[in-house]
PDB file of C-alpha atoms in Angstrom:
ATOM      1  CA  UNK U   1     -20.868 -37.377   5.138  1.00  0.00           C
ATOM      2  CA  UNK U   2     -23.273 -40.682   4.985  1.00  0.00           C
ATOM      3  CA  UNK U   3     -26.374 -38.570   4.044  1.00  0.00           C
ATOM      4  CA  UNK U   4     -27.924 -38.439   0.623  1.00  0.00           C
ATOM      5  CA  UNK U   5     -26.457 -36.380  -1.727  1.00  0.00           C
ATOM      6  CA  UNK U   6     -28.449 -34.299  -4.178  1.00  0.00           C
ATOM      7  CA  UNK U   7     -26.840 -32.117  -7.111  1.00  0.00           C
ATOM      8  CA  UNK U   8     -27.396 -29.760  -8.232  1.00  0.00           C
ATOM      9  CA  UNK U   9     -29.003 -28.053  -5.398  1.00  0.00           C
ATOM     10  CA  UNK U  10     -30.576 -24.977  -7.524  1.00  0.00           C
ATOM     11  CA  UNK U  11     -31.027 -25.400 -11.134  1.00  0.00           C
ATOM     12  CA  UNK U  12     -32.921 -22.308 -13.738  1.00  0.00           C
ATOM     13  CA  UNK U  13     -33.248 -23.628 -16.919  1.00  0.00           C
ATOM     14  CA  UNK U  14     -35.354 -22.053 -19.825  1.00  0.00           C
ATOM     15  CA  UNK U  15     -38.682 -23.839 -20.916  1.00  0.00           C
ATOM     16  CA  UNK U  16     -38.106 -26.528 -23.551  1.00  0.00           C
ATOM     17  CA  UNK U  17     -34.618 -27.215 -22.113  1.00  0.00           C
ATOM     18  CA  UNK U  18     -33.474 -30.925 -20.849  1.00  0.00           C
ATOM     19  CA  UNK U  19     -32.321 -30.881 -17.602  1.00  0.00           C
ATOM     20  CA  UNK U  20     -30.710 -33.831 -15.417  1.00  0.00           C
ATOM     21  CA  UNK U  21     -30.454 -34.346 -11.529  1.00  0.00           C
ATOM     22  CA  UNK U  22     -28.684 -36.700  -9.475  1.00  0.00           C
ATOM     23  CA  UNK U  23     -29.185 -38.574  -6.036  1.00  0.00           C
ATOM     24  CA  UNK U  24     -26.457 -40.352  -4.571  1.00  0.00           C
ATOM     25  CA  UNK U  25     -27.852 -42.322  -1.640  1.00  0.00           C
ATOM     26  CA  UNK U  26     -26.621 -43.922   1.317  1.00  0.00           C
ATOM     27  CA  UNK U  27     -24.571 -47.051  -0.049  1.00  0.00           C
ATOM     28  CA  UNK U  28     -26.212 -49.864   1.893  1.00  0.00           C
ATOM     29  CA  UNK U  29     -29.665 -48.403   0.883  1.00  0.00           C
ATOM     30  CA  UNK U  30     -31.005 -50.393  -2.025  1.00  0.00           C
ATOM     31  CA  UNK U  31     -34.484 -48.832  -1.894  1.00  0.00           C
ATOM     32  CA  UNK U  32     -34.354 -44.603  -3.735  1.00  0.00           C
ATOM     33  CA  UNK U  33     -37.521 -42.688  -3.578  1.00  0.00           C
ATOM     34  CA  UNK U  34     -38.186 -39.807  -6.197  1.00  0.00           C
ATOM     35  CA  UNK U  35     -40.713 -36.564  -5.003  1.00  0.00           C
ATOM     36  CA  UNK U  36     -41.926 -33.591  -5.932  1.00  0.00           C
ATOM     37  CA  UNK U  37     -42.698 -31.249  -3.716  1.00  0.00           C
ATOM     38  CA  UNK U  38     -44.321 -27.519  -5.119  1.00  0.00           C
ATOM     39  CA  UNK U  39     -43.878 -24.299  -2.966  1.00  0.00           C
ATOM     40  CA  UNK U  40     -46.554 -24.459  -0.090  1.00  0.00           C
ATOM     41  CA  UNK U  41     -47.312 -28.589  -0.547  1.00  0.00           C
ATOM     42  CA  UNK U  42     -45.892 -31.553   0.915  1.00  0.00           C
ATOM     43  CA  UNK U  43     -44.138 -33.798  -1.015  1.00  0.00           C
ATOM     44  CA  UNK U  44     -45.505 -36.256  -4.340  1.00  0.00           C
ATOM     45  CA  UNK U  45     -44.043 -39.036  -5.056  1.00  0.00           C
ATOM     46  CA  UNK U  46     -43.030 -39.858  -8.418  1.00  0.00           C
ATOM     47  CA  UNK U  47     -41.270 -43.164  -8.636  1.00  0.00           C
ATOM     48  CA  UNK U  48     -39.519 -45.700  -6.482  1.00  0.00           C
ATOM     49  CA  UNK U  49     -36.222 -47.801  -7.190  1.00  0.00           C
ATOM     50  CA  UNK U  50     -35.342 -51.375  -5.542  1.00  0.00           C
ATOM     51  CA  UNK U  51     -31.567 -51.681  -6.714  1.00  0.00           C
ATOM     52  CA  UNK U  52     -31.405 -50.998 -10.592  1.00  0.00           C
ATOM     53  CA  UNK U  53     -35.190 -52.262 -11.022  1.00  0.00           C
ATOM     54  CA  UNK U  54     -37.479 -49.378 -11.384  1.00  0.00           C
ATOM     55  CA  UNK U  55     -40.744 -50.857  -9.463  1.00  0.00           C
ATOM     56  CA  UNK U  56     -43.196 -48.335  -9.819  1.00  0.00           C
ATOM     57  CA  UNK U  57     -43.961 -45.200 -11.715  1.00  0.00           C
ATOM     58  CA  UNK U  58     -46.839 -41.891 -10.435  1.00  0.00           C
ATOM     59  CA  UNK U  59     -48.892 -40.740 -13.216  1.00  0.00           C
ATOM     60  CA  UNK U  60     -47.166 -37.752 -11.989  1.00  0.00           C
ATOM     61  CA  UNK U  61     -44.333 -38.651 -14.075  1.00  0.00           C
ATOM     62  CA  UNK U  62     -45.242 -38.046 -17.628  1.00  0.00           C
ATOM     63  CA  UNK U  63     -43.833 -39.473 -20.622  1.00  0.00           C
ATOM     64  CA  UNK U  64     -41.169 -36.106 -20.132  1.00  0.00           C
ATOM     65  CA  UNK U  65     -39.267 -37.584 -17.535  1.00  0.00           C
ATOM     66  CA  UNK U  66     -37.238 -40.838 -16.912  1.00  0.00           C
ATOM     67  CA  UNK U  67     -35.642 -42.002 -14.229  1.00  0.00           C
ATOM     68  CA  UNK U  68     -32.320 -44.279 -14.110  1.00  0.00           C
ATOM     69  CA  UNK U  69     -30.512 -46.413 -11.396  1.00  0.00           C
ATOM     70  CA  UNK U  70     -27.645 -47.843 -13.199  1.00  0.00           C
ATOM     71  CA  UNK U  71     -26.176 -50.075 -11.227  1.00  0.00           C
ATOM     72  CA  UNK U  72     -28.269 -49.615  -8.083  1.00  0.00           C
ATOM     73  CA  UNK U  73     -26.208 -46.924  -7.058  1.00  0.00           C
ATOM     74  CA  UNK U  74     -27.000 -42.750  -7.773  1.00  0.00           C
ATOM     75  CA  UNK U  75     -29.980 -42.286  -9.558  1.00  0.00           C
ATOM     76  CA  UNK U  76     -30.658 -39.544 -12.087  1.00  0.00           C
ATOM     77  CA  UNK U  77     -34.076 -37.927 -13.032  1.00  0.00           C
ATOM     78  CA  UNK U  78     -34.439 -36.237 -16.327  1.00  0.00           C
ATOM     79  CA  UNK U  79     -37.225 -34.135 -17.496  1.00  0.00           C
ATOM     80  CA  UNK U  80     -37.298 -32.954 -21.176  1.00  0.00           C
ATOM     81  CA  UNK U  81     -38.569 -30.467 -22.865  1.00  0.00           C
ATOM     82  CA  UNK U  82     -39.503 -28.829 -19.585  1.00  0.00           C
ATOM     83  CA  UNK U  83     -42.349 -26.546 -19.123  1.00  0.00           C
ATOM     84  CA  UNK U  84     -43.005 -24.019 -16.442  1.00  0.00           C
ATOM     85  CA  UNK U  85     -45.141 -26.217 -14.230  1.00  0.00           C
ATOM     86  CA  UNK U  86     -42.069 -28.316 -13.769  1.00  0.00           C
ATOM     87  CA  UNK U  87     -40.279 -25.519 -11.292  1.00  0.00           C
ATOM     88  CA  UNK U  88     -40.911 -27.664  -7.899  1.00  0.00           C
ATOM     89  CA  UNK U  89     -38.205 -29.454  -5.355  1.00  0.00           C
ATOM     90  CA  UNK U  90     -37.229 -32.399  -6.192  1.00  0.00           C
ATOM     91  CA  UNK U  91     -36.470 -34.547  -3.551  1.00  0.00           C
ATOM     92  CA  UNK U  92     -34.852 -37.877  -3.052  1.00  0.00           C
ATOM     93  CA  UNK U  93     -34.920 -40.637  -0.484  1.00  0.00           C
ATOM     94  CA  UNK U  94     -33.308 -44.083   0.467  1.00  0.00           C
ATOM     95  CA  UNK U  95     -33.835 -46.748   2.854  1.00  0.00           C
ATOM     96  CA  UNK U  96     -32.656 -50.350   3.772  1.00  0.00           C
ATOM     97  CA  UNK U  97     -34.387 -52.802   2.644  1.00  0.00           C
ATOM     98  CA  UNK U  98     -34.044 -55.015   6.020  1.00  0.00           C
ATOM     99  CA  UNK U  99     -36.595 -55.692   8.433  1.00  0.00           C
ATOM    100  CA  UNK U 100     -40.014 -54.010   9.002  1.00  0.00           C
ATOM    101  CA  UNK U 101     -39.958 -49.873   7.971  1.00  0.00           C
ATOM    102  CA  UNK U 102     -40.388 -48.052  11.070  1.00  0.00           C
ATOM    103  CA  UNK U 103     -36.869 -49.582  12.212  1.00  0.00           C
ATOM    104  CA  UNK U 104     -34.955 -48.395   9.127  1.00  0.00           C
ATOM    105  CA  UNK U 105     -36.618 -45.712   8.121  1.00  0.00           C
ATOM    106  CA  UNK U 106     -35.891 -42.747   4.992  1.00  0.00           C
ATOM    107  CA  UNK U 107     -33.040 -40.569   4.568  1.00  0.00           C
ATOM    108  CA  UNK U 108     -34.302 -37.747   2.873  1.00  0.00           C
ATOM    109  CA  UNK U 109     -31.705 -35.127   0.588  1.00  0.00           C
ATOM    110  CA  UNK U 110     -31.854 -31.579   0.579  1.00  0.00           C
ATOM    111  CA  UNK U 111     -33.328 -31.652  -2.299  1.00  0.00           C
ATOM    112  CA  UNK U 112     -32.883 -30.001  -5.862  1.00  0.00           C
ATOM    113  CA  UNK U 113     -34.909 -26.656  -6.763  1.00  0.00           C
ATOM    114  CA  UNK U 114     -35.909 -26.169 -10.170  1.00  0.00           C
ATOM    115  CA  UNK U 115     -37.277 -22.673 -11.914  1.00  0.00           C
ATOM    116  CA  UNK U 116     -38.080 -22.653 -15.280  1.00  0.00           C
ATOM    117  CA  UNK U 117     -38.352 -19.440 -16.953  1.00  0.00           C
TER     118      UNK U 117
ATOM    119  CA  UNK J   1     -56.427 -43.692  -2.389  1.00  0.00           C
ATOM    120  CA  UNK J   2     -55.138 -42.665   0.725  1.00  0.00           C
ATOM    121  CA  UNK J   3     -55.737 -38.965   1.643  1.00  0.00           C
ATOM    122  CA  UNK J   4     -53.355 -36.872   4.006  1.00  0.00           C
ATOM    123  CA  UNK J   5     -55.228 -33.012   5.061  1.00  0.00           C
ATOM    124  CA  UNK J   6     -53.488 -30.766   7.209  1.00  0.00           C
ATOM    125  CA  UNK J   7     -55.949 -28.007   7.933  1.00  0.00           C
ATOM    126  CA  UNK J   8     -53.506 -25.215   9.565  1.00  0.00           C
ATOM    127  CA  UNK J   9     -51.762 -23.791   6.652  1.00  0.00           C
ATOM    128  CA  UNK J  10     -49.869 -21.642   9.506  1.00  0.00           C
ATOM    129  CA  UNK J  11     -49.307 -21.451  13.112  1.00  0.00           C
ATOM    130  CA  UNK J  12     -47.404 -19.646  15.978  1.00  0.00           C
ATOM    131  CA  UNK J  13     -46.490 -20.648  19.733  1.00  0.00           C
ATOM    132  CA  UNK J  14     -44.413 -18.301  22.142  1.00  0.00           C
ATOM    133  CA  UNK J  15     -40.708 -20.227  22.975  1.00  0.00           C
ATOM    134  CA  UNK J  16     -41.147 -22.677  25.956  1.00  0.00           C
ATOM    135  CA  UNK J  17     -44.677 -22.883  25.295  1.00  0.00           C
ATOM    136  CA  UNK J  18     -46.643 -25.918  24.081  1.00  0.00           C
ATOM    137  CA  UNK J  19     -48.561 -26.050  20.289  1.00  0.00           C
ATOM    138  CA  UNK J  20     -50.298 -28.757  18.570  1.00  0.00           C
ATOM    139  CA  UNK J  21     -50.894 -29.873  14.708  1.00  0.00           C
ATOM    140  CA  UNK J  22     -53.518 -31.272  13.302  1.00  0.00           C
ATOM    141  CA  UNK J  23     -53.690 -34.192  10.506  1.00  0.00           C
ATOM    142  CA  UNK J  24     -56.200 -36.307   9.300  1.00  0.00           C
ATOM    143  CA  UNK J  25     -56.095 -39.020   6.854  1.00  0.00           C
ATOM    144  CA  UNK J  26     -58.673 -41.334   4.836  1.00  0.00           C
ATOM    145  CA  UNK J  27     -58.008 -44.672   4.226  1.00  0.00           C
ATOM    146  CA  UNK J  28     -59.533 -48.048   4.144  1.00  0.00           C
ATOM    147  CA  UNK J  29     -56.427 -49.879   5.548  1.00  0.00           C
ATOM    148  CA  UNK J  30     -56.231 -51.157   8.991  1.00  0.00           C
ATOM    149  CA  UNK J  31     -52.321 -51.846   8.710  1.00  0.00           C
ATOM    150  CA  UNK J  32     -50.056 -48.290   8.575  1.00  0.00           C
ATOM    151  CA  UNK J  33     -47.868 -46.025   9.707  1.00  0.00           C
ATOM    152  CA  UNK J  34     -48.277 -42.556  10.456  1.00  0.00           C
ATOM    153  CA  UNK J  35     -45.097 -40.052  10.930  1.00  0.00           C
ATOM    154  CA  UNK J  36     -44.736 -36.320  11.563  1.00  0.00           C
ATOM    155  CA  UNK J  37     -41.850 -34.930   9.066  1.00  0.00           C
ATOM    156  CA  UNK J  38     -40.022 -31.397  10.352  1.00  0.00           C
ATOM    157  CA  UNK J  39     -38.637 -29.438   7.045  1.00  0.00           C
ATOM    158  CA  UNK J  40     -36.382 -26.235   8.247  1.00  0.00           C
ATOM    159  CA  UNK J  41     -35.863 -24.001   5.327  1.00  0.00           C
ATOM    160  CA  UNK J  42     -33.802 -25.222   2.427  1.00  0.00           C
ATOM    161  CA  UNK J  43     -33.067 -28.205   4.874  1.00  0.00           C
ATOM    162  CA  UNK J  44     -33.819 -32.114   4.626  1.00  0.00           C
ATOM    163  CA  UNK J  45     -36.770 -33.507   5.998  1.00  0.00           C
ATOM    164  CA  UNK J  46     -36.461 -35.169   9.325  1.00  0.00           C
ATOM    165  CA  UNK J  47     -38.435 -37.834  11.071  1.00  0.00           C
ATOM    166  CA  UNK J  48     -40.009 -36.289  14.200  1.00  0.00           C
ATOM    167  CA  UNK J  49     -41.973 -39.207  15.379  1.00  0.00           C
ATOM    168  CA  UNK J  50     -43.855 -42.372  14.162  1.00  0.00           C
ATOM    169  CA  UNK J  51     -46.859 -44.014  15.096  1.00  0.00           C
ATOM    170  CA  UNK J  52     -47.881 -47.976  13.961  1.00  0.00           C
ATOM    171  CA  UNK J  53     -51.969 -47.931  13.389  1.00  0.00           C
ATOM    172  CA  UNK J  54     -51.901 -50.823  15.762  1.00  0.00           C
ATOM    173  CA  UNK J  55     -50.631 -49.877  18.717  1.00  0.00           C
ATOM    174  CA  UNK J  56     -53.283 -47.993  21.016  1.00  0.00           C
ATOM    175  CA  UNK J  57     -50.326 -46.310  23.009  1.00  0.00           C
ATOM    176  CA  UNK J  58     -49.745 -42.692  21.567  1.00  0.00           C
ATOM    177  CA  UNK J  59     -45.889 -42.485  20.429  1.00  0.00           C
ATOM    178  CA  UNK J  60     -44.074 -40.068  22.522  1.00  0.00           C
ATOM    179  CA  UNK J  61     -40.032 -38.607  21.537  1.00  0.00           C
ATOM    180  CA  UNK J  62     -38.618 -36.440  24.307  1.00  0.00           C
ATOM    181  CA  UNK J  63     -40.767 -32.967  23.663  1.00  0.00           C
ATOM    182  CA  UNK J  64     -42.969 -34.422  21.093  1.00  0.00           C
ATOM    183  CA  UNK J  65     -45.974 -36.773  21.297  1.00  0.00           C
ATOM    184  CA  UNK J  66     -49.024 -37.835  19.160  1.00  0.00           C
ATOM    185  CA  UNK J  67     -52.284 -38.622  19.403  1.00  0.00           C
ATOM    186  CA  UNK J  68     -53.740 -41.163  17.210  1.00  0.00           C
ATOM    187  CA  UNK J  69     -57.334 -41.479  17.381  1.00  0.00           C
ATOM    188  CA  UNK J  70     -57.227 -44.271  15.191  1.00  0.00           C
ATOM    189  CA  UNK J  71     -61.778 -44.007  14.769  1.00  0.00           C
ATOM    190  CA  UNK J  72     -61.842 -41.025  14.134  1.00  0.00           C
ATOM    191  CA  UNK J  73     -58.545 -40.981  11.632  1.00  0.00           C
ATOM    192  CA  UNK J  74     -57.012 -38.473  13.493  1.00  0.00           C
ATOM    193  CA  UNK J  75     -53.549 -38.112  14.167  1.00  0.00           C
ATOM    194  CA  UNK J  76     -51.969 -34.289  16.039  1.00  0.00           C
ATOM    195  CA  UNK J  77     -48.811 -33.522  16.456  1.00  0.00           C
ATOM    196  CA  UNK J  78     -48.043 -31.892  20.061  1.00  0.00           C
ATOM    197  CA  UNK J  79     -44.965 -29.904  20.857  1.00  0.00           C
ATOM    198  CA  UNK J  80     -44.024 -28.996  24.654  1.00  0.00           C
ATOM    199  CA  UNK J  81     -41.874 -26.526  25.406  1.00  0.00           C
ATOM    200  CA  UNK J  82     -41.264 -25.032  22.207  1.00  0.00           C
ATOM    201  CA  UNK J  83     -38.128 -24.256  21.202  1.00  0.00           C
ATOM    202  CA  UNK J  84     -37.007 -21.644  18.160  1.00  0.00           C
ATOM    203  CA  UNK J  85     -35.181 -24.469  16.690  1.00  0.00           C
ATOM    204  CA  UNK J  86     -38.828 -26.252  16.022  1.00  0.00           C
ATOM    205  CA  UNK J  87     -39.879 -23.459  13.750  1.00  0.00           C
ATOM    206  CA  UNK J  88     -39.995 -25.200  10.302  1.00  0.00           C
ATOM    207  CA  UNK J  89     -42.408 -26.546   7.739  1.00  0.00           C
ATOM    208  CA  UNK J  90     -44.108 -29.447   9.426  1.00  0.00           C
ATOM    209  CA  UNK J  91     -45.867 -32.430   7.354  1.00  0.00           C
ATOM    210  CA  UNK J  92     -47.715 -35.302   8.702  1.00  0.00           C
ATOM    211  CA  UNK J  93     -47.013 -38.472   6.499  1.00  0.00           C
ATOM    212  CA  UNK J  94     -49.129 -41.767   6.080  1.00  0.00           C
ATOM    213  CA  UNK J  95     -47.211 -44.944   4.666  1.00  0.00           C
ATOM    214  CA  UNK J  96     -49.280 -48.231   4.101  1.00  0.00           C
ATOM    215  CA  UNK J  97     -47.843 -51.806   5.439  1.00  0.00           C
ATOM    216  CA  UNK J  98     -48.454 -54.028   2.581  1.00  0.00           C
ATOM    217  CA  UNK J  99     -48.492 -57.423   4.363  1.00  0.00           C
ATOM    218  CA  UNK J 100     -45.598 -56.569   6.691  1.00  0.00           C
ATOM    219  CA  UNK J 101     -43.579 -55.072   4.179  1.00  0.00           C
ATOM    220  CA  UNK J 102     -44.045 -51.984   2.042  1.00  0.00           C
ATOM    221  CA  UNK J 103     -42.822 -50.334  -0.844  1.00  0.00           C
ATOM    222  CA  UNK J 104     -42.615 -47.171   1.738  1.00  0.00           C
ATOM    223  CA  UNK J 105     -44.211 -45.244  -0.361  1.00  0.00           C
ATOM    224  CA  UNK J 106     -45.133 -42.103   1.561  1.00  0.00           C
ATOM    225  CA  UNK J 107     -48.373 -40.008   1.044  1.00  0.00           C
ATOM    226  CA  UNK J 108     -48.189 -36.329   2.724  1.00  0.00           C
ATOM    227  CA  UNK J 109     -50.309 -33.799   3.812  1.00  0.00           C
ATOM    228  CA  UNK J 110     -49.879 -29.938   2.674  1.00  0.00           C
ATOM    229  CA  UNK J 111     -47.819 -29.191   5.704  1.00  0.00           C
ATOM    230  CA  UNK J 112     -48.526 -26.636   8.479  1.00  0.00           C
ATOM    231  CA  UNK J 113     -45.590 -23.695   9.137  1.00  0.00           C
ATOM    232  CA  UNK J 114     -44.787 -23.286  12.965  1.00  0.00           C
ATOM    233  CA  UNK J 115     -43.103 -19.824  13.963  1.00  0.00           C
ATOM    234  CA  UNK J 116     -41.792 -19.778  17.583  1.00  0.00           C
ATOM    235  CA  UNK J 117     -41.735 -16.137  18.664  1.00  0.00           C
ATOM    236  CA  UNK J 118     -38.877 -16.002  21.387  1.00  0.00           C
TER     237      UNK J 118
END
């Protein structure tokens, strides 16, 4: 499978509790995409990798979650302390970073489905 | 900012018939991209079909075509003989081209839900 790989898929968690996600993406794609997407909207983004460097940051992504690419391979995202309005999808995408977009375009993963109760 | 609005929270086509999405975007930008996403249930988003903002020539992909009324910021989605495999969440996408290469970051609309009754 050369897709991206999200884990976990489905997470519950109670509020205040840390929780950690991973995204493993295609190996030759340097560029990882984080977004949230909320039942019934399209997707937000949150934050955007080139290899380890973490380029930019949504003001979507309070001071509760951080985002790692160690190595510019898998990423993780880590919210803290979550709160109820954190239940969303959390998706993750990579591309090449090689010639103009529309030629190498994302790779989205399933995704990773958080409820907080 | 760029804006994405999909105005059809929901819609419905009979199988082998032909349906079409709205989108409409706001931006100042004359360089960009526009895409149409599909999103089957608790299934990865998939690129449908891409349009650059400067080519006049609607994008066309086998059953699916666009057209980009570039004026009037206006960019539908038709589907031709609909099939029940095209019933999913659908999301039109706009992506900026900072001088000739972008950070790709993606802005959506709210997405529109086809149902293809057989």
């Amino acid at each position: 499978d050369t897709g991206v790989s999200q884990n976990p898929r489905h997470k519950i968690t109670k509020r205040g509790q840390n929780v950690t996600f991973r995204c493993d993406p295609i190996s030759e794609h340097n560029r990882l995409y984080w977004y949230r997407q909320t039942l019934g909207q399209g997707p937000e983004f949150l934050t955007y990798f080139q290899n380890e460097a973490q380029l930019e940051k949504s003001r979507l992504l309070s001071d509760r979650f951080s985002a790692e690419r160690p190595k510019g391979s898998f990423s993780t995202l880590e919210i803290q302390r979550t709160e109820q309005g954190d239940s969303a999808m959390y998706l993750c995408a990579s591309r090449v970073n090689r010639g103009p977009f529309p030629n190498y375009g994302y790779t989205f993963g399933s995704g990773t489905r958080l409820t907080v109760v | 900012a760029q804006t994405v609005t999909q105005s059809q929270p929901e819609m419905s086509v009979q199988e082998a018939e032909t349906v079409t999405l709205s989108c409409t975007y706001d931006t100042s930008e004359s360089d960009y991209y526009l895409f149409w996403y599909k999103q089957p249930p608790s299934r990865q988003m998939i690129l449908v079909i891409r349009q650059e903002a400067y080519k006049q020539q609607n994008a066309t992909e086998n059953r699916f075509s666009v057209n980009f009324q570039k004026a009037a910021k206006s960019f539908s989605l038709k589907i031709s003989d609909s099939q029940l495999g095209d019933a999913a969440m659908y999301f039109c996408a706009y992506l900026f081209n900072a001088g000739g290469t972008s950070y790709g970051k993606l802005t959506f609309g709210q997405g529109t839900i086809l149902t293809v009754h057989p």
